[in-house]
Coordinates of N, CA and C in Angstrom, one line a residue:
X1 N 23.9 1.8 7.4 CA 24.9 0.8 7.2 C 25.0 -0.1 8.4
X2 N 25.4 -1.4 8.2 CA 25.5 -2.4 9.2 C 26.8 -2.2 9.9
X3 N 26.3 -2.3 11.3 CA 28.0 -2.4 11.9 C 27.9 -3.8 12.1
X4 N 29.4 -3.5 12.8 CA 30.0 -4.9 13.7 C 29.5 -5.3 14.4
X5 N 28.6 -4.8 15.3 CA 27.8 -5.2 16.1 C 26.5 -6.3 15.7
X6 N 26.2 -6.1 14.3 CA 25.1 -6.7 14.3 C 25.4 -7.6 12.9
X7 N 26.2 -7.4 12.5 CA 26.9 -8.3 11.4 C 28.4 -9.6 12.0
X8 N 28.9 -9.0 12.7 CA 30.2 -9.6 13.2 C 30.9 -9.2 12.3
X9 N 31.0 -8.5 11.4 CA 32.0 -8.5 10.6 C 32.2 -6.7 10.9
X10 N 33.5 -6.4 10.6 CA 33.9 -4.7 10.8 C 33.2 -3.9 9.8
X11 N 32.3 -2.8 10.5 CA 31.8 -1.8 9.0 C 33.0 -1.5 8.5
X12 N 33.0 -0.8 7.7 CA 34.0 0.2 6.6 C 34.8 0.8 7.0
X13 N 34.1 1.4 8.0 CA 35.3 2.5 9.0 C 36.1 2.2 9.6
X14 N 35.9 0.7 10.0 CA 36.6 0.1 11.5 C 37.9 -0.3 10.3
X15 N 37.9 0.1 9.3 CA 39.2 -0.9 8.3 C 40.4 0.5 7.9
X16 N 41.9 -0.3 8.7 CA 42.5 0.5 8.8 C 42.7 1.0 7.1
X17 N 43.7 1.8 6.6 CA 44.1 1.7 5.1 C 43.7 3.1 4.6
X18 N 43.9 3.4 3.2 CA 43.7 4.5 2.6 C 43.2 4.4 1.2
X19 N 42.6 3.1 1.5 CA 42.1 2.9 -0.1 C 41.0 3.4 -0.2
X20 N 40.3 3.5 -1.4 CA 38.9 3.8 -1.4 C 37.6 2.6 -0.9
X21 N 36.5 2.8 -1.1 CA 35.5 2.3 -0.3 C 35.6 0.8 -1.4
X22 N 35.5 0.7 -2.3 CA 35.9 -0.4 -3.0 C 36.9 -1.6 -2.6
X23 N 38.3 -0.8 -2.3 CA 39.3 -1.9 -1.7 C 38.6 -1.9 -0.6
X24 N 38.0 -1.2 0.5 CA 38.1 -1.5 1.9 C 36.4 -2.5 1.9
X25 N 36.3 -2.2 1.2 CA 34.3 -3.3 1.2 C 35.0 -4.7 0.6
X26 N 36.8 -5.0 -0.1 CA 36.3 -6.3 -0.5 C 37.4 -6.8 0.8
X27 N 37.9 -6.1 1.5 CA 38.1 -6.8 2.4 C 37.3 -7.2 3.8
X28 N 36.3 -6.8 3.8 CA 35.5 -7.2 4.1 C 34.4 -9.1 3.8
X29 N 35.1 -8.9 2.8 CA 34.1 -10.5 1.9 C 34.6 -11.5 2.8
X30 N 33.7 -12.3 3.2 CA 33.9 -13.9 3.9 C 34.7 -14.3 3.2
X31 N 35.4 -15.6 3.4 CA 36.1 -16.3 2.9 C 35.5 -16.8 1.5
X32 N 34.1 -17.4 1.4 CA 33.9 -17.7 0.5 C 33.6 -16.5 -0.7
X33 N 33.3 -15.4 0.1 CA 32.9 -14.6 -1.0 C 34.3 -14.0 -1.7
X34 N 35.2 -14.3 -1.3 CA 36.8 -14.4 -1.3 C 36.8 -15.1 -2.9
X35 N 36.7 -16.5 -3.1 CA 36.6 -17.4 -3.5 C 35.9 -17.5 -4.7
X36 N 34.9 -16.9 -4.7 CA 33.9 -16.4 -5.5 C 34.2 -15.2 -6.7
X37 N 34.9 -14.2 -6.3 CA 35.9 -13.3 -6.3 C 37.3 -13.6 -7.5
X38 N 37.6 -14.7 -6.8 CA 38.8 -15.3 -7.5 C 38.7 -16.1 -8.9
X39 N 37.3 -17.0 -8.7 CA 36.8 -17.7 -10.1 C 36.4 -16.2 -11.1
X40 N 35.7 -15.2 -10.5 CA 35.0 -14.4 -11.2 C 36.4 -13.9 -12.3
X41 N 37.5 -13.6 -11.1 CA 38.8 -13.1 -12.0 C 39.8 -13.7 -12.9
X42 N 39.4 -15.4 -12.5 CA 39.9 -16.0 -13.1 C 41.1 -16.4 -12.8
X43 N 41.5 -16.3 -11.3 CA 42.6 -16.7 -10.6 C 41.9 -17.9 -10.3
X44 N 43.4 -18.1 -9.2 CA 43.1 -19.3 -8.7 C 42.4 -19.2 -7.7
X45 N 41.8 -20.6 -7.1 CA 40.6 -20.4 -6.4 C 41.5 -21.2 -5.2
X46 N 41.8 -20.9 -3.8 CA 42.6 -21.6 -3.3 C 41.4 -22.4 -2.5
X47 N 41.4 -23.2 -1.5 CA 40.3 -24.0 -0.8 C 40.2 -23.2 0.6
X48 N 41.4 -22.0 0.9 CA 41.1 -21.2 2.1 C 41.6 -19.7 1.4
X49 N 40.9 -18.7 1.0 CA 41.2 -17.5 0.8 C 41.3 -16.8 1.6
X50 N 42.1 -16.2 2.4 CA 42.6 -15.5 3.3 C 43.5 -14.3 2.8
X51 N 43.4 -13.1 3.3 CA 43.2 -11.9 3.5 C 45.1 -11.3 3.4
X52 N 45.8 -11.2 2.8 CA 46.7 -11.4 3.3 C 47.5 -9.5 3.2
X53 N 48.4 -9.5 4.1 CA 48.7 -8.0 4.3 C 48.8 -7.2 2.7
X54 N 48.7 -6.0 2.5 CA 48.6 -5.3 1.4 C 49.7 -4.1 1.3
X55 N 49.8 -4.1 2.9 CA 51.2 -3.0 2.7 C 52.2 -3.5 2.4
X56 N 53.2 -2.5 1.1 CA 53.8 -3.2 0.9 C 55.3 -2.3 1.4
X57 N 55.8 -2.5 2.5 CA 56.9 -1.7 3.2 C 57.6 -1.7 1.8
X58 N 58.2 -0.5 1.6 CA 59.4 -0.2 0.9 C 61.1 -0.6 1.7
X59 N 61.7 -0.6 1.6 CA 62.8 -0.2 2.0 C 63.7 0.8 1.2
X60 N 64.4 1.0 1.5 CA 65.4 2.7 1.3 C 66.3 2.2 -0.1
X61 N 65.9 2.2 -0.9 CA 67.2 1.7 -2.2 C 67.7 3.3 -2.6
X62 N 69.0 3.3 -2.9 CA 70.1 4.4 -3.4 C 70.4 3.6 -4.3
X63 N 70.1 4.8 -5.6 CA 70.8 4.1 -6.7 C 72.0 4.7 -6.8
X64 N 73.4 4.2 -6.9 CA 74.9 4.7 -7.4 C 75.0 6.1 -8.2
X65 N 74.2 5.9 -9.3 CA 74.8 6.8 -10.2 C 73.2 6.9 -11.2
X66 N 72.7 8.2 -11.3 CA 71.7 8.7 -12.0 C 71.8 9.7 -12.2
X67 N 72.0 10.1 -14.1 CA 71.7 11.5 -14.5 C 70.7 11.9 -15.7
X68 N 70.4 12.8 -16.0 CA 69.5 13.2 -17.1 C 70.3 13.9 -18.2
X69 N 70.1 12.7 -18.9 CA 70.8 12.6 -20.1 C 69.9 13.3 -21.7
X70 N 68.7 13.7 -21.5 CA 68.3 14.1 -22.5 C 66.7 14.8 -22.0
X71 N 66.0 14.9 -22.6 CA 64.8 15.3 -22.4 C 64.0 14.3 -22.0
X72 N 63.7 14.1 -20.9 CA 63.2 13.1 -20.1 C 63.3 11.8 -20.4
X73 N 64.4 11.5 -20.3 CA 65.7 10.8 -20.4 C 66.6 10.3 -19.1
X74 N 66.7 9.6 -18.3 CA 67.3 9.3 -17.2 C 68.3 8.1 -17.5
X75 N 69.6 7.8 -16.8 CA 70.7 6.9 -16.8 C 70.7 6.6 -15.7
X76 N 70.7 5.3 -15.7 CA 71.0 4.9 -14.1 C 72.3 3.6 -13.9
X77 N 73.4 4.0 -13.0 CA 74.2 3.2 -13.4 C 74.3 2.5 -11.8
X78 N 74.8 1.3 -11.9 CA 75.3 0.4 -10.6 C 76.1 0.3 -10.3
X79 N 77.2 0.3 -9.8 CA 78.6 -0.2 -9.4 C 79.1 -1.0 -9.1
X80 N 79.1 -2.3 -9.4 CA 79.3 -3.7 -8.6 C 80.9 -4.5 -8.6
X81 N 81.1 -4.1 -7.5 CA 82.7 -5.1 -6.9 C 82.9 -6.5 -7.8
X82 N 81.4 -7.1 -6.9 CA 81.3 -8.6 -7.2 C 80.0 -8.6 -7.1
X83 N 79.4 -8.8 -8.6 CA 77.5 -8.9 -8.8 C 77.3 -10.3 -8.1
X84 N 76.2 -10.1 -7.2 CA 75.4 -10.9 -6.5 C 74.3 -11.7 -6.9
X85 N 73.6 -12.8 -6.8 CA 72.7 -13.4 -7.6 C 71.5 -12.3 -7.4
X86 N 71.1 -11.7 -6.7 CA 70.1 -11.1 -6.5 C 70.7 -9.4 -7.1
X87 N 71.5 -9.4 -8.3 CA 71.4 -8.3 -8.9 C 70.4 -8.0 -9.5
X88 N 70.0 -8.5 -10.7 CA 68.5 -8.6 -11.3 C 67.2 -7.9 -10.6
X89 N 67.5 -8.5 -9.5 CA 65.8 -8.0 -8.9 C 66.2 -6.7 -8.5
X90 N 67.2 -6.5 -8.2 CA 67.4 -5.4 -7.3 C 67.3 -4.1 -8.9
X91 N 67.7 -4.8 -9.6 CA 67.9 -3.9 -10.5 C 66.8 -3.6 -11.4
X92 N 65.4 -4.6 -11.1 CA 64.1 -4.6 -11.5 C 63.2 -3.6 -10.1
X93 N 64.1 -3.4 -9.2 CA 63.4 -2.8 -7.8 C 63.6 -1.2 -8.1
X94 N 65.3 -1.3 -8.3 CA 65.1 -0.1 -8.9 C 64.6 0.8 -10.4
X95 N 64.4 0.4 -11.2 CA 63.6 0.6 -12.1 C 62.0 0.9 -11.7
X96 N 61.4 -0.4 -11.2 CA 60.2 0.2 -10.8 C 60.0 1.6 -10.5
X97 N 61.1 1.9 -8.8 CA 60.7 3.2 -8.6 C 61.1 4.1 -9.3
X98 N 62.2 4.0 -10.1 CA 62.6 5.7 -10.7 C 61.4 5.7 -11.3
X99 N 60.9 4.5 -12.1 CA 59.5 5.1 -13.1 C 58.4 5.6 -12.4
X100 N 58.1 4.9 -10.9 CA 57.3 5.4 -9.7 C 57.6 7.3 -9.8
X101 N 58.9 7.4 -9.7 CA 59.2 8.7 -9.1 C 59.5 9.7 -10.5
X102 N 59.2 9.4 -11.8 CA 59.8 9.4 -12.7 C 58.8 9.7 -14.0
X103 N 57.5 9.5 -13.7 CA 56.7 9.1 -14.6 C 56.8 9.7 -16.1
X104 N 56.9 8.9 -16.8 CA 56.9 9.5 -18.9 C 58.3 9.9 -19.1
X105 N 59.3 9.3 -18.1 CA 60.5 8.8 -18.7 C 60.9 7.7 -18.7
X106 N 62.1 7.8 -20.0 CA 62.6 6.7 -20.6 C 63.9 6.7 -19.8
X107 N 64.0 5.3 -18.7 CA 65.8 5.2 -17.9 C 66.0 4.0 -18.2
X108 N 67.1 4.2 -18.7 CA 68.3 3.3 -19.2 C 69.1 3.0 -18.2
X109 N 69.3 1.4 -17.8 CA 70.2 1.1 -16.9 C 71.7 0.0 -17.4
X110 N 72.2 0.4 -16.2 CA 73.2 0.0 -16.6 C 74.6 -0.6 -15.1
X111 N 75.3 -1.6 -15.6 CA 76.0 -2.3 -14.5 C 77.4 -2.3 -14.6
X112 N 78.1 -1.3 -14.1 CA 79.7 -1.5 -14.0 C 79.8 -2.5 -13.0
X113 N 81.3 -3.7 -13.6 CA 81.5 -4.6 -12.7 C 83.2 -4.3 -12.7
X114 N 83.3 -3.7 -11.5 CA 84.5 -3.4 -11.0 C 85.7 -4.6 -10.8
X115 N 85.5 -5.6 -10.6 CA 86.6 -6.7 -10.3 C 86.0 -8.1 -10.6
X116 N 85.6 -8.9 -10.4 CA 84.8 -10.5 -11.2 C 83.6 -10.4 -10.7
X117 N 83.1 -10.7 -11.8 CA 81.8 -11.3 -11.9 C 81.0 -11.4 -13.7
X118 N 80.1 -12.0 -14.0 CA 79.7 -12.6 -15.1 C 78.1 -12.4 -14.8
X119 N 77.4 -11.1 -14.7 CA 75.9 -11.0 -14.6 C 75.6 -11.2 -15.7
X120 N 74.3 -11.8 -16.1 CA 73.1 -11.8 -16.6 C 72.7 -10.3 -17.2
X121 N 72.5 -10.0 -18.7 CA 72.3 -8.8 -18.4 C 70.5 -9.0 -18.6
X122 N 69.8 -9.4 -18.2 CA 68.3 -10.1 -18.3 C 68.2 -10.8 -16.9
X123 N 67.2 -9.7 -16.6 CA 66.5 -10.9 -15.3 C 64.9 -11.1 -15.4
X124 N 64.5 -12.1 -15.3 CA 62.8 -12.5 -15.0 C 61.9 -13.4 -14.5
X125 N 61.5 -13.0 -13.6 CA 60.7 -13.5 -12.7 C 59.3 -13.4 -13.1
X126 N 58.5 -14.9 -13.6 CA 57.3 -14.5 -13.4 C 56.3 -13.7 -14.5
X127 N 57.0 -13.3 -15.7 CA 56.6 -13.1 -16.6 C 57.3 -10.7 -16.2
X128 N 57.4 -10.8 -15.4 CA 58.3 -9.6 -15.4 C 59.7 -9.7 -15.7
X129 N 60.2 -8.4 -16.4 CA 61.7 -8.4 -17.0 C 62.1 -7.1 -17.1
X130 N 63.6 -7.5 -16.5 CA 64.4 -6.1 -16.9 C 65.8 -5.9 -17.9
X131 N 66.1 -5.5 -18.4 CA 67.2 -5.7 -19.6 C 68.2 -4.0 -18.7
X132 N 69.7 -5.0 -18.5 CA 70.1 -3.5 -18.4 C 71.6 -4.1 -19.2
X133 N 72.8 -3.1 -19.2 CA 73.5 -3.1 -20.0 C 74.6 -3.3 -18.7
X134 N 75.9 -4.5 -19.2 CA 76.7 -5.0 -18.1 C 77.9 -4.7 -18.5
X135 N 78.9 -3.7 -18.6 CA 80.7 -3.5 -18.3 C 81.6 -3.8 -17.7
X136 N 82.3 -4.4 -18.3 CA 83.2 -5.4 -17.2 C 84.5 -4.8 -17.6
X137 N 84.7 -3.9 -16.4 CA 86.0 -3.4 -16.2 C 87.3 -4.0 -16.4
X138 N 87.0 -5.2 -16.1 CA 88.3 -6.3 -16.7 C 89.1 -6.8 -17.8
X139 N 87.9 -6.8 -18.6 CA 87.6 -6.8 -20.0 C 87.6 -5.9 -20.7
X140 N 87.8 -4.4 -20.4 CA 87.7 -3.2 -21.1 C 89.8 -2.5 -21.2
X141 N 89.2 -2.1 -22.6 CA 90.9 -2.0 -23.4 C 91.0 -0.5 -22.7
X142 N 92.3 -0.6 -21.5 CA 92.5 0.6 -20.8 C 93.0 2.1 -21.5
X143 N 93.4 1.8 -23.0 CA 93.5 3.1 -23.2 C 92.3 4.1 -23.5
X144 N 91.1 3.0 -23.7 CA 90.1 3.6 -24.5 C 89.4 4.4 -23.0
X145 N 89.9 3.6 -22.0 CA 89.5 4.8 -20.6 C 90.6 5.9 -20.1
X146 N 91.8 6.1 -20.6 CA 92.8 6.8 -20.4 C 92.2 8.2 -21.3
X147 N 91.6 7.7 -22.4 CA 91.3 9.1 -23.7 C 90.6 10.2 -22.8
X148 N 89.9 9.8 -21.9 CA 88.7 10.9 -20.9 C 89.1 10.9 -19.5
X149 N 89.0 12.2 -19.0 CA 89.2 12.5 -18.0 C 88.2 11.8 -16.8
X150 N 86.6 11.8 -17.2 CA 86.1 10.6 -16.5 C 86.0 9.6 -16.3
X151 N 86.6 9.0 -17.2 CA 87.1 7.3 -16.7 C 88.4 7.0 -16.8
X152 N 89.4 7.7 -16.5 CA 90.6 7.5 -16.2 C 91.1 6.9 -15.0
X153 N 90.0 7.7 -14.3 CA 90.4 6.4 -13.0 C 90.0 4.5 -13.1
X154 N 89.1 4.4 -14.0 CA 88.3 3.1 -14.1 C 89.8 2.7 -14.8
X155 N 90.3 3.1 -15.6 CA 91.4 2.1 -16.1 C 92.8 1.7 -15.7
X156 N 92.6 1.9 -14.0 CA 93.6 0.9 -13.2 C 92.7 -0.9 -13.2
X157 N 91.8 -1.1 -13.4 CA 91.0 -1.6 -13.3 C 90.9 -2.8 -14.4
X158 N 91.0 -2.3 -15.6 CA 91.3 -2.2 -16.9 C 91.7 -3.6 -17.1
X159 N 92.0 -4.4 -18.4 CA 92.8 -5.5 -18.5 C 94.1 -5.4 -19.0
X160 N 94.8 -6.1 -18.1 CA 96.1 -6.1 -17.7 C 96.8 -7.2 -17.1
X161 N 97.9 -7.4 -17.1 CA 98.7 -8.6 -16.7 C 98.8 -8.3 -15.5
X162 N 98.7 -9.4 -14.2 CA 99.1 -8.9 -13.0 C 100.3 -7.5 -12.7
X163 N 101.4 -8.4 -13.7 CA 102.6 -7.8 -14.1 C 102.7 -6.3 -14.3
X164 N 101.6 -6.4 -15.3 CA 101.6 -4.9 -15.4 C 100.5 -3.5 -15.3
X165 N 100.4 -4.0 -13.6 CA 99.0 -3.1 -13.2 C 99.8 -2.3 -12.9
X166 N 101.0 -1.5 -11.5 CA 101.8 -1.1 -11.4 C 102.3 0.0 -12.8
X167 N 102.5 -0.5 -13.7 CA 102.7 0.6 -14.7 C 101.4 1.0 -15.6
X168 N 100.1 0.2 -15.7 CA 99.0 0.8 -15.6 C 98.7 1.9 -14.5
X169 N 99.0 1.5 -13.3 CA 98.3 2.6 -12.1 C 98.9 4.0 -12.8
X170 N 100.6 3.8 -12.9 CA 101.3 4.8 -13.2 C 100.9 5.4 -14.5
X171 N 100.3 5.1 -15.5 CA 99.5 6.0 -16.7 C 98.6 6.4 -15.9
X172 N 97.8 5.7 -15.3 CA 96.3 6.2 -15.0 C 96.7 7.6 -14.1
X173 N 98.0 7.4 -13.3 CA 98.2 8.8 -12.5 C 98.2 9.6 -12.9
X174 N 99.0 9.4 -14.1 CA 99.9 10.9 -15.2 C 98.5 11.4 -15.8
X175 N 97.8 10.0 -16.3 CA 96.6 11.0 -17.4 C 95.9 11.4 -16.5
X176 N 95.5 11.0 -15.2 CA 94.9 12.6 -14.3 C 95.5 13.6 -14.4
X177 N 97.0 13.2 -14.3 CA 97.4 14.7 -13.5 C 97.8 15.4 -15.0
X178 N 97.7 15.1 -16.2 CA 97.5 15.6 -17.2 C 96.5 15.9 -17.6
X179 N 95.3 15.5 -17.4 CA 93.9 16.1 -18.0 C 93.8 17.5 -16.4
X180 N 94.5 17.2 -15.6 CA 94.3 18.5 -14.6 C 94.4 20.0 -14.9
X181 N 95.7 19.6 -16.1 CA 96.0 21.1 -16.2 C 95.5 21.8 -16.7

């Protein structure tokens, strides 16, 4: 095999990575052979094909709320105060990985909106899409969260007249301390 020494260009070995000898030989390709590469794939062919990094840093996403709901079956839910324009991706970010970590399940997502906001339940970028399901706490009829012990708390939240959050909070107390006993 040719080294660097007598090619200028790094053998195989000198290439940091963990791909196999395939990815690490086409990083190796001259520019033009770059280029050549790109018509063959039917991309675009830019007038400088350059090399560009491949790692792709993760960062740490926690998803809120995830349970297994059925036979490989996953729920994943979000919590949001006030949905942000970049809910969407984040919520196409997390999908990726649960399926990454997840593989030959089916997760269903989903977006509680705790106080205002008006998401999109569709985001897509680029010919990628995610569809998740959006709850707007505001908008939801409080007794129908008073009937269960687990969302009794969500219906201080509930729609209500300013006027009458105060005597909402006060059901929402009692039907805890009634579903307690």
């Amino acid at each position: 095999m040719k080294t660097m020494e007598t090619t200028g260009k790094p053998k195989f070995d000198d290439v940091k990575g963990h791909g196999s000898r395939y990815d690490n030989a086409t990083k190796l390709l001259s520019a033009d052979e770059r280029a050549e590469l790109c018509r063959w794939l039917g991309a675009t062919v830019p007038s400088l094909a350059r090399v560009a990094s491949e790692d792709l840093a993760a960062n740490p996403l926690r998803v809120d709320y995830l349970m297994h709901t059925g036979k490989r079956q996953l729920t994943h839910v979000e919590f949001e105060r006030r949905p942000t324009a970049d809910l969407g991706r984040r919520m196409f970010c997390y999908l990726g990985r649960l399926q990454e970590r997840h593989r030959g399940y089916h997760i269903e997502q989903f977006v509680v909106v705790l106080a205002d906001g008006n998401p999109p339940e569709e985001w897509e970028l680029g010919g990628a899409r995610v569809r998740y399901r959006v709850h707007k706490l505001r908008e939801q009829d409080p007794d129908s969260l008073l009937a269960r012990p687990a969302t009794a708390p969500f219906a201080v939240l509930a729609c209500a007249e300013p006027a009458g959050r105060l005597a909402l909070l006060t059901r929402v107390l009692k039907a805890i301390w009634d579903f307690d006993d």
